mmCIF file of N, CA, C and O in Angstrom:
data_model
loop_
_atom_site.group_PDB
_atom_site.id
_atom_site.type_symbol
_atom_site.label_atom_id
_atom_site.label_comp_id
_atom_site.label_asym_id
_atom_site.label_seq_id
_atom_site.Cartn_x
_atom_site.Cartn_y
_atom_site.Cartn_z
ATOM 1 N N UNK A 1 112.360 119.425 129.115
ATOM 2 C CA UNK A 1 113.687 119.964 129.380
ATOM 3 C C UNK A 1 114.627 118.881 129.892
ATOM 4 O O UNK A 1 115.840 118.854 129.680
ATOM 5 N N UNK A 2 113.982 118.061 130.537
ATOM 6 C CA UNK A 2 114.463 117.116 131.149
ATOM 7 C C UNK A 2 115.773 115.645 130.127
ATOM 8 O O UNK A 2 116.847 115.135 130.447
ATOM 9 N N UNK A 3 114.774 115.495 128.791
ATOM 10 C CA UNK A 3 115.441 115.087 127.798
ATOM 11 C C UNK A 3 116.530 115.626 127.283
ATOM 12 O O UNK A 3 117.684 115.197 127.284
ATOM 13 N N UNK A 4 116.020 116.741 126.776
ATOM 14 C CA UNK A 4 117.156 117.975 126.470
ATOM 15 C C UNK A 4 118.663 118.054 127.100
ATOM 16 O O UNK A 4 119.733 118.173 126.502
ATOM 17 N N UNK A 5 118.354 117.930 128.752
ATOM 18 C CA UNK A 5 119.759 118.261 129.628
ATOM 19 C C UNK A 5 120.348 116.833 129.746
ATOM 20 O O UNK A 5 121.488 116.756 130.204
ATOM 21 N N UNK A 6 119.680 115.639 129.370
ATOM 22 C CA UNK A 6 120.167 114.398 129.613
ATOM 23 C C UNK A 6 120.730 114.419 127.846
ATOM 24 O O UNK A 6 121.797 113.837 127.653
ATOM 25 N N UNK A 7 120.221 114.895 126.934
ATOM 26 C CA UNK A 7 120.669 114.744 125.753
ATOM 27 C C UNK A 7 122.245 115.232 125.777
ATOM 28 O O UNK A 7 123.282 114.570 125.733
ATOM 29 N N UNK A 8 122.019 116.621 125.861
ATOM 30 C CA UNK A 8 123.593 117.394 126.001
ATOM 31 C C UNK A 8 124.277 117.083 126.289
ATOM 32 O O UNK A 8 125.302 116.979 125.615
ATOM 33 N N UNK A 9 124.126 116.608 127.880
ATOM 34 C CA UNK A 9 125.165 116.001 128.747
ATOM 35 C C UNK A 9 126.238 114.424 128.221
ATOM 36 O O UNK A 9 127.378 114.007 128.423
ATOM 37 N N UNK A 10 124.552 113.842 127.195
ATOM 38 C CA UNK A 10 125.708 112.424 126.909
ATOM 39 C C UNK A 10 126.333 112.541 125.717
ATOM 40 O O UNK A 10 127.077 111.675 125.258
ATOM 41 N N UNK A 11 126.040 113.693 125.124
ATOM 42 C CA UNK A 11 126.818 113.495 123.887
ATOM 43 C C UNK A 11 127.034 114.878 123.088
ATOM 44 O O UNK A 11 127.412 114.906 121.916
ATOM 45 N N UNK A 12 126.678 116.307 124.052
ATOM 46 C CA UNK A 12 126.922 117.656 123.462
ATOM 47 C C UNK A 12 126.081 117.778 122.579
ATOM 48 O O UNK A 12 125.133 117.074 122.230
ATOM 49 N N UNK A 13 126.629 119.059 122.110
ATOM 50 C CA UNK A 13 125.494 119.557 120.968
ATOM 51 C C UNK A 13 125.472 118.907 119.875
ATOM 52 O O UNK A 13 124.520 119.252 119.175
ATOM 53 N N UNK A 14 126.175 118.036 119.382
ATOM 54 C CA UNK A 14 126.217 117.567 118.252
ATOM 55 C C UNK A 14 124.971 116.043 118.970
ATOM 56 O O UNK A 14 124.284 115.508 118.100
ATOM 57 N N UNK A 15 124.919 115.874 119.433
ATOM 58 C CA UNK A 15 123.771 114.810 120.242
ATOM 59 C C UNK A 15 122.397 115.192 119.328
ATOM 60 O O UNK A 15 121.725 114.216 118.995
ATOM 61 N N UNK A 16 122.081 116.072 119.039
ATOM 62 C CA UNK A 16 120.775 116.956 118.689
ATOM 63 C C UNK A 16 120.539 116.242 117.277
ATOM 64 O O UNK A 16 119.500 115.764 116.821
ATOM 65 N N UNK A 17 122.295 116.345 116.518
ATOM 66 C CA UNK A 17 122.070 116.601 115.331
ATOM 67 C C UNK A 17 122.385 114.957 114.426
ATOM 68 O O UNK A 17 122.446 115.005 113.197
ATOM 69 N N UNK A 18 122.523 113.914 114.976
ATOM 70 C CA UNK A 18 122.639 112.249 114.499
ATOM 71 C C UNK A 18 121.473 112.166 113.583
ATOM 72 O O UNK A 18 120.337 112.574 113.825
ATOM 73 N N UNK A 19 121.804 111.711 112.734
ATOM 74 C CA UNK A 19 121.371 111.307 111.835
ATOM 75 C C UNK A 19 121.053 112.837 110.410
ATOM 76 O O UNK A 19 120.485 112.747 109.322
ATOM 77 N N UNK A 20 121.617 113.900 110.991
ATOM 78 C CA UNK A 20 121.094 114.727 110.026
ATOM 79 C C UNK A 20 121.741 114.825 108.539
ATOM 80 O O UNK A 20 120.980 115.338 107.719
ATOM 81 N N UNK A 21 122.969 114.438 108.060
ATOM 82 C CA UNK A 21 122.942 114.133 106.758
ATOM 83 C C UNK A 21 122.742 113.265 106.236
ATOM 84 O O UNK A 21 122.678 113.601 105.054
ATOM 85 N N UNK A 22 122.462 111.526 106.386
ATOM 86 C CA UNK A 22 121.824 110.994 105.944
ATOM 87 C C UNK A 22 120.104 111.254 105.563
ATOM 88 O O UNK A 22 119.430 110.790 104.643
ATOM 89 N N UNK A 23 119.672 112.356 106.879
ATOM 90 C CA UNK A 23 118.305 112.592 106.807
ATOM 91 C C UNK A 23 118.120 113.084 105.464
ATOM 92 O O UNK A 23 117.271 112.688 104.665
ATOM 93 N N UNK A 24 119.084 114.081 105.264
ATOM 94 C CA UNK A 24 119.029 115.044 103.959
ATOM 95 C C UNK A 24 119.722 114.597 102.503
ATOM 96 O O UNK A 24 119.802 115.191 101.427
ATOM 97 N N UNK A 25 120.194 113.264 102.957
ATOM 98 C CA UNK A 25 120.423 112.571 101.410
ATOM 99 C C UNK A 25 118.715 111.710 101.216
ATOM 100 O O UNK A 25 117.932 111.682 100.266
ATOM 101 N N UNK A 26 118.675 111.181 102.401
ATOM 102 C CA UNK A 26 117.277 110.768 101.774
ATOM 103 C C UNK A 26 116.266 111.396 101.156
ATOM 104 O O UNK A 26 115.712 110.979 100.138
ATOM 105 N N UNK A 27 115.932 112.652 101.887
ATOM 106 C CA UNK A 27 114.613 113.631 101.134
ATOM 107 C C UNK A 27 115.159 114.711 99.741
ATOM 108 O O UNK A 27 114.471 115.614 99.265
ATOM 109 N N UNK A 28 116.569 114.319 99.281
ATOM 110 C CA UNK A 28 116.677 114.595 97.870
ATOM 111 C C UNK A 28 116.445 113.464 97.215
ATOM 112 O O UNK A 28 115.590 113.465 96.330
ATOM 113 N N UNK A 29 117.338 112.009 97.605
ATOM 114 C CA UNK A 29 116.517 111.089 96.827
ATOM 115 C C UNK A 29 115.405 110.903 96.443
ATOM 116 O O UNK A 29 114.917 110.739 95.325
ATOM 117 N N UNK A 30 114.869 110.949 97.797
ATOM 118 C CA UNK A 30 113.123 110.869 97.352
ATOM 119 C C UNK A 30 112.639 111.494 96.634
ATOM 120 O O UNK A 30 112.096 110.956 95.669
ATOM 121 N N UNK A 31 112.620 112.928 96.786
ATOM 122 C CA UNK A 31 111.663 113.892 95.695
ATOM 123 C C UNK A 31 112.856 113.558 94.336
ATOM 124 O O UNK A 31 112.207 113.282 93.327
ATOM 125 N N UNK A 32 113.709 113.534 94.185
ATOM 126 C CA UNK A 32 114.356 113.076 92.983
ATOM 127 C C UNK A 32 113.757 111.982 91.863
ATOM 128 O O UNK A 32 113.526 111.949 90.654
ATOM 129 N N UNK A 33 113.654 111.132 93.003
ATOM 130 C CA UNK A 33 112.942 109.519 92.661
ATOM 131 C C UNK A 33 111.465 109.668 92.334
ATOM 132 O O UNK A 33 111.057 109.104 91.319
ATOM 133 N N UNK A 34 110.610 110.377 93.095
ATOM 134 C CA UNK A 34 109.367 110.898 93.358
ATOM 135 C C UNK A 34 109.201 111.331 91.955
ATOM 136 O O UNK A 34 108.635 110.587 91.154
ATOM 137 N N UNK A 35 109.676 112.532 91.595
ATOM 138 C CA UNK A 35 109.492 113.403 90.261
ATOM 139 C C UNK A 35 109.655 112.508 89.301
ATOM 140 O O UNK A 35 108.838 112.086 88.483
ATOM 141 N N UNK A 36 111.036 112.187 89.500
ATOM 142 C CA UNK A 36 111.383 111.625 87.613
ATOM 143 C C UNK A 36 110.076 110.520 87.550
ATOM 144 O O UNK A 36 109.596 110.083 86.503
ATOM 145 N N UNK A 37 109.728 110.258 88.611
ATOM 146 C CA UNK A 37 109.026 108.592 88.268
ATOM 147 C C UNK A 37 107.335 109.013 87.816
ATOM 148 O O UNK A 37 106.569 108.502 86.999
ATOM 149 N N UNK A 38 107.192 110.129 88.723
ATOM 150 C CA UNK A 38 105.536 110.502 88.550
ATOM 151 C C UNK A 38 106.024 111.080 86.630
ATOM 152 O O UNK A 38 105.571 110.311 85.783
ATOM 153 N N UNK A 39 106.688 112.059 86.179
ATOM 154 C CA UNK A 39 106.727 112.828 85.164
ATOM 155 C C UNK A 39 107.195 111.718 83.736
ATOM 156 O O UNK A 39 107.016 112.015 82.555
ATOM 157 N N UNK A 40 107.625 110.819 84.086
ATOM 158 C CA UNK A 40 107.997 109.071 83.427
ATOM 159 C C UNK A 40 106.737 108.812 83.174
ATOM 160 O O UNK A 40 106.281 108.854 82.031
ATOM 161 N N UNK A 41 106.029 108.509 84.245
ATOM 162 C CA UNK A 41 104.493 107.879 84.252
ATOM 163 C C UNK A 41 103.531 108.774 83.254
ATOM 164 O O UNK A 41 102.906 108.448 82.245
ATOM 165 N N UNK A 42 103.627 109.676 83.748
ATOM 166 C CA UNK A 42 102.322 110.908 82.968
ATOM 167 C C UNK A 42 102.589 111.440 81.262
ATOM 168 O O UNK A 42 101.746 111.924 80.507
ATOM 169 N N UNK A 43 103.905 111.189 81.010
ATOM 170 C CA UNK A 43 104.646 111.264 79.801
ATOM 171 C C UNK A 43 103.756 109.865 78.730
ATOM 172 O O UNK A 43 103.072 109.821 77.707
ATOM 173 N N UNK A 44 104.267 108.972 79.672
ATOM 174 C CA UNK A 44 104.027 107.423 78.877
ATOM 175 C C UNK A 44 102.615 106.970 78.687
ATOM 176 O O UNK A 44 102.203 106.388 77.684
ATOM 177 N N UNK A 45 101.768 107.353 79.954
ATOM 178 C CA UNK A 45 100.428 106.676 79.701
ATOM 179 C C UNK A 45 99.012 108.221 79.458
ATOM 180 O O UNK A 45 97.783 108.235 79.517
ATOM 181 N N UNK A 46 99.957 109.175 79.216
ATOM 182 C CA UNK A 46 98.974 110.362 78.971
ATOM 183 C C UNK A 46 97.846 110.331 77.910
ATOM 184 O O UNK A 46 96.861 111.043 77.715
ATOM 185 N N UNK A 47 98.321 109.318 77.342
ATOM 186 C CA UNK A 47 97.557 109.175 75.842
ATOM 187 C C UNK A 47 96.380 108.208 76.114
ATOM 188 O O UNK A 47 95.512 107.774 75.356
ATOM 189 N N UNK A 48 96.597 108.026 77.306
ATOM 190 C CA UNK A 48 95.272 107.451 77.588
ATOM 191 C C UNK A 48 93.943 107.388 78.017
ATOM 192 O O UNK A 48 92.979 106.626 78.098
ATOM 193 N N UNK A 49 94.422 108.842 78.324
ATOM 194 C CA UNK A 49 93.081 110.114 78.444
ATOM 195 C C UNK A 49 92.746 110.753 77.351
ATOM 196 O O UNK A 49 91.882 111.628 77.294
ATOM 197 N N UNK A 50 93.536 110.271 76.268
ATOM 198 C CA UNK A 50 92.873 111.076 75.003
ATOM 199 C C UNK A 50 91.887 109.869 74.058
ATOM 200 O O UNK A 50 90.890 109.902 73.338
ATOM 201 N N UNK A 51 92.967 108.722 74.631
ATOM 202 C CA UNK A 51 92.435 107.199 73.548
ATOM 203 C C UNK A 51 91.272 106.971 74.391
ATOM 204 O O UNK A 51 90.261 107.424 73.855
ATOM 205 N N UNK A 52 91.103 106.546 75.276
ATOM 206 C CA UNK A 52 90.165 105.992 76.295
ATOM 207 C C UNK A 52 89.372 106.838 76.688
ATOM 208 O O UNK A 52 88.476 106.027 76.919
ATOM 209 N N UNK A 53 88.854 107.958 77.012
ATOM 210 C CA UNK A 53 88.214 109.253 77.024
ATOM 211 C C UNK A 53 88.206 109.001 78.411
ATOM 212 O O UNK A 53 87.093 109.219 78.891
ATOM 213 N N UNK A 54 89.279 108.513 79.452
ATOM 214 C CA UNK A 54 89.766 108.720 80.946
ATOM 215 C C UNK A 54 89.605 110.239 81.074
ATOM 216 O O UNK A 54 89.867 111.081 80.215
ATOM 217 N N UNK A 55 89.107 110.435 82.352
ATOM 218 C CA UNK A 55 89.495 111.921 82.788
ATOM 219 C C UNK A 55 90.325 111.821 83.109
ATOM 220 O O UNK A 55 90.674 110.768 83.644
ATOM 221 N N UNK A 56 91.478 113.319 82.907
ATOM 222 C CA UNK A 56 92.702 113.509 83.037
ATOM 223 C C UNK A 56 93.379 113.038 84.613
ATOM 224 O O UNK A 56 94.387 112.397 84.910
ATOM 225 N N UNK A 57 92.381 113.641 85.364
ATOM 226 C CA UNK A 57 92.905 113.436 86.748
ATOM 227 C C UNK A 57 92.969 111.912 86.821
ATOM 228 O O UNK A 57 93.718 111.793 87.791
ATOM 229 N N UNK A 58 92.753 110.990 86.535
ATOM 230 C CA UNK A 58 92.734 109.732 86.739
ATOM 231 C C UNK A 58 94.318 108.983 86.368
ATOM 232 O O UNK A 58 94.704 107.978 86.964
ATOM 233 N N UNK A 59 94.929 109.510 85.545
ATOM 234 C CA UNK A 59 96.447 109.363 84.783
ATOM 235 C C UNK A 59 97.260 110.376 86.095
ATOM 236 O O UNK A 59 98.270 109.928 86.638
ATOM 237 N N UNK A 60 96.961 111.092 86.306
ATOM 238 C CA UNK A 60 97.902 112.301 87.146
ATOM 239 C C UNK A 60 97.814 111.772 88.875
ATOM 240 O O UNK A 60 98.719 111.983 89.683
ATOM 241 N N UNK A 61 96.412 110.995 89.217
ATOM 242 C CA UNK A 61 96.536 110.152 90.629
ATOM 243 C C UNK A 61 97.110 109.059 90.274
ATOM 244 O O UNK A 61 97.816 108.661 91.201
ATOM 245 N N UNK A 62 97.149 108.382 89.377
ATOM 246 C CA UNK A 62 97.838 107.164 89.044
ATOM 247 C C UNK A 62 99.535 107.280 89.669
ATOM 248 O O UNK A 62 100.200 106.850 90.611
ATOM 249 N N UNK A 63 99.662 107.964 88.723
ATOM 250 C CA UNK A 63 101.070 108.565 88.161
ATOM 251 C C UNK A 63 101.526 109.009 89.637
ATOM 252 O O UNK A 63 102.530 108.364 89.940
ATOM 253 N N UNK A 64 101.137 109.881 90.649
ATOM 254 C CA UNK A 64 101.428 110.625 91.772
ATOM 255 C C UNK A 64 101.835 108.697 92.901
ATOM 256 O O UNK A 64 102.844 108.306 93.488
ATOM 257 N N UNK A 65 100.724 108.189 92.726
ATOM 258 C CA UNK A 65 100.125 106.945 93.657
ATOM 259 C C UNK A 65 101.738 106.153 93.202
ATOM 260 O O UNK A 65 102.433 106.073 94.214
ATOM 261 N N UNK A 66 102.278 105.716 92.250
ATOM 262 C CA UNK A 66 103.076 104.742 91.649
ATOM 263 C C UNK A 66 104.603 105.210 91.847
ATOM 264 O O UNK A 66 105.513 104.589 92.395
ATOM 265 N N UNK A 67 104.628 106.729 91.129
ATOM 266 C CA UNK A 67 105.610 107.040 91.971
ATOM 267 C C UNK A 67 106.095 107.550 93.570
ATOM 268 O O UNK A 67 107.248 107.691 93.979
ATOM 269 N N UNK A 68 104.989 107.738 94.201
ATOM 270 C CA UNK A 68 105.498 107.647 96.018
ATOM 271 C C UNK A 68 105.805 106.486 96.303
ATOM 272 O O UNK A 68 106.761 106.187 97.019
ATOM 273 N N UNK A 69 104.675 105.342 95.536
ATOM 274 C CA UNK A 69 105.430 104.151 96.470
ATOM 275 C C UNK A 69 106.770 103.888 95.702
ATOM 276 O O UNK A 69 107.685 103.644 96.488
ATOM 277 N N UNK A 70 107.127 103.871 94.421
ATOM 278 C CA UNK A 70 108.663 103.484 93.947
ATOM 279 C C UNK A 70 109.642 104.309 94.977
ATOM 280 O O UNK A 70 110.594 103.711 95.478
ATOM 281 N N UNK A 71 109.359 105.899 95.334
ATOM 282 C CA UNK A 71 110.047 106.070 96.241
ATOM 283 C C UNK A 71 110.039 105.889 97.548
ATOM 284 O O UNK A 71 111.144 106.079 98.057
ATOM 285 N N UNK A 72 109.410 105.666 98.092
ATOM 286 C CA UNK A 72 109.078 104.493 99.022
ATOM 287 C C UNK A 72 110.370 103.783 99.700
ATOM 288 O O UNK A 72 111.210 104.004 100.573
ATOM 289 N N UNK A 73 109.990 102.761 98.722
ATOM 290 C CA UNK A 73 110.961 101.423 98.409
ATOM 291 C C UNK A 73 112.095 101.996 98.264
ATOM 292 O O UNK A 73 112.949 101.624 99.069
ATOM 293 N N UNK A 74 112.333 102.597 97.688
ATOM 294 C CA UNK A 74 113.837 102.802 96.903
ATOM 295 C C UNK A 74 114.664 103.509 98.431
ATOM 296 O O UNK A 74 115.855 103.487 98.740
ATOM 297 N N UNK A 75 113.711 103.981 99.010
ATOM 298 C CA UNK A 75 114.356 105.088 100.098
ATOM 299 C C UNK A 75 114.207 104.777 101.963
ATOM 300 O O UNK A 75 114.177 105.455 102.990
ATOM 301 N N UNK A 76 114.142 103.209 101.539
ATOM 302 C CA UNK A 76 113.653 103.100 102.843
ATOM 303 C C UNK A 76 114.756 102.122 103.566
ATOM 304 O O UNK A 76 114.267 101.394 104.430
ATOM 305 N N UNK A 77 116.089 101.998 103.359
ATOM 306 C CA UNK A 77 116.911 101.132 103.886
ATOM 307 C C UNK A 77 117.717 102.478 104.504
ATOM 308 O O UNK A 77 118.425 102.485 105.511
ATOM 309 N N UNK A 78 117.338 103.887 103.409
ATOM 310 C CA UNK A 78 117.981 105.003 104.606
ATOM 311 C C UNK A 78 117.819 105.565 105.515
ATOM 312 O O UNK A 78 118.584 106.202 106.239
ATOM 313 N N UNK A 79 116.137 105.241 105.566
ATOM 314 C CA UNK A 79 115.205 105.274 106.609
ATOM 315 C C UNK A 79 115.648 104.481 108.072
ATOM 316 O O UNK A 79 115.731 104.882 109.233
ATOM 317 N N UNK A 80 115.839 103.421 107.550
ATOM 318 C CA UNK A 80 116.681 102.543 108.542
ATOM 319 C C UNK A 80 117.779 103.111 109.242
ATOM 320 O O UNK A 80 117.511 103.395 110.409
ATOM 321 N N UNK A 81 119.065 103.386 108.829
ATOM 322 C CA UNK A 81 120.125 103.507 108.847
ATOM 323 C C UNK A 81 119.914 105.116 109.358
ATOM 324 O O UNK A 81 120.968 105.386 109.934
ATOM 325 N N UNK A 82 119.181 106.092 109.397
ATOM 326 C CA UNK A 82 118.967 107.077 110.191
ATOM 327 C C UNK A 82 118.620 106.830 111.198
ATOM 328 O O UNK A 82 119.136 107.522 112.076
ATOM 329 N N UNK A 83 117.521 105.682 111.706
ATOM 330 C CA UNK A 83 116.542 105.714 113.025
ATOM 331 C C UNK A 83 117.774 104.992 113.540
ATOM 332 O O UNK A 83 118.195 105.688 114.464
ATOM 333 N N UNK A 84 118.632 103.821 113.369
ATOM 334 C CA UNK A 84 119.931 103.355 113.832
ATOM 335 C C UNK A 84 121.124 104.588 114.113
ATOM 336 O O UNK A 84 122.001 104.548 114.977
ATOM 337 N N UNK A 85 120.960 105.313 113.455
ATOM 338 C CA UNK A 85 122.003 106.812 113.824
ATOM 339 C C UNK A 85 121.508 107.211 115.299
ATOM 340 O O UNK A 85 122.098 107.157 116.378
ATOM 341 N N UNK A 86 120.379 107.575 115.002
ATOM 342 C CA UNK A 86 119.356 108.578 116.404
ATOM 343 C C UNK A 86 119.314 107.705 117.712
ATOM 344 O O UNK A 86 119.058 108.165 118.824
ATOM 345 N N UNK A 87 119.631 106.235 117.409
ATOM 346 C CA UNK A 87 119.211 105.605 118.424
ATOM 347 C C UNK A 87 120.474 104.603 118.854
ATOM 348 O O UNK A 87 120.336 103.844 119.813
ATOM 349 N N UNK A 88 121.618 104.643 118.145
ATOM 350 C CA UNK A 88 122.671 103.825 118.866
ATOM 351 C C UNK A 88 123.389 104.681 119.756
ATOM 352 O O UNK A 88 123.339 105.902 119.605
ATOM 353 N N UNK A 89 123.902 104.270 120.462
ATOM 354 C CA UNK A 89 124.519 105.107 121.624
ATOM 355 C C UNK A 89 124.112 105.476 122.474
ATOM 356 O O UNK A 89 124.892 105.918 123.318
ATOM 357 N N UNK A 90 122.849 105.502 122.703
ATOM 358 C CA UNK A 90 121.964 105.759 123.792
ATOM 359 C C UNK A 90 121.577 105.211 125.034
ATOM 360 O O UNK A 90 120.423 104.792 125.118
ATOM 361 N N UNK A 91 122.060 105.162 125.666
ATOM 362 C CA UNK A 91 122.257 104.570 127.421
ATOM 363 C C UNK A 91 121.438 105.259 128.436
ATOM 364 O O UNK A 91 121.476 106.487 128.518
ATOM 365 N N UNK A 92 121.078 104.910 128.814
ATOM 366 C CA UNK A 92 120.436 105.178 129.935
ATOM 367 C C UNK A 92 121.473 105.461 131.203
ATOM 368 O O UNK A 92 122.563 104.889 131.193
ATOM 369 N N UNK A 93 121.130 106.318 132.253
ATOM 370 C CA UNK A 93 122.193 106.307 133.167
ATOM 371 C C UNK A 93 122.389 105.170 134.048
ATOM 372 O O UNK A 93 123.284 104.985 134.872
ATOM 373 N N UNK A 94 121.477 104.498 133.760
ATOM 374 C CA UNK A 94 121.487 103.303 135.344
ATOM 375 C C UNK A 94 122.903 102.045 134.005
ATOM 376 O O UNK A 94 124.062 101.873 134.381
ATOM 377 N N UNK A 95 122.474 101.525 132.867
ATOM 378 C CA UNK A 95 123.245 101.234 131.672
ATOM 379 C C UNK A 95 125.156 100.940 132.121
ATOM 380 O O UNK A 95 125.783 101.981 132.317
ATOM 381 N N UNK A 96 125.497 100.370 132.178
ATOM 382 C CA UNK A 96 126.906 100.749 131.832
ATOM 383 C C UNK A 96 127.521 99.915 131.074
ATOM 384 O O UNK A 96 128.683 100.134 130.731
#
């Protein structure tokens, strides 16, 4: 509670809420980035469970594995730029 009443106090209710639309441009990017890239992957190298007699699941962890990390990468300078939202302005009371 203690956080809470020191939160309010330095910066109101909107104190709570920093960083929340960047939060929410990032996790559409991502699953955006996420999808097209896994459904890219599984499209292109599917045939390689039919040529190669791969079990299927082996193309579909691939595919899952390649596109998290592309989104990853792609989504992580907003990652930044949120934890810099949540955390500039923040003073301590002794601080001036």
């Amino acid at each position: 509670m203690d956080v809470v009443t020191k939160t309010y106090k330095s910066g109101g209710v909107w104190a709570f809420f920093k960083g929340f639309w960047p939060s929410t441009l990032s996790i559409f990017l991502f699953a955006g980035i996420d999808l097209m890239t896994y459904e890219h992957i599984k499209e292109n190298y599917s045939h390689f469970h039919e040529k190669y007699d791969y079990p299927k699941w082996i193309v579909s962890f691939y595919s899952a594995v390649i596109s998290n990390a592309v989104g990853v990468v792609m989504c992580y300078p907003i990652s930044t730029i949120i934890t810099r939202l949540q955390v500039d302005d923040v003073k301590s009371p002794n601080q001036v």
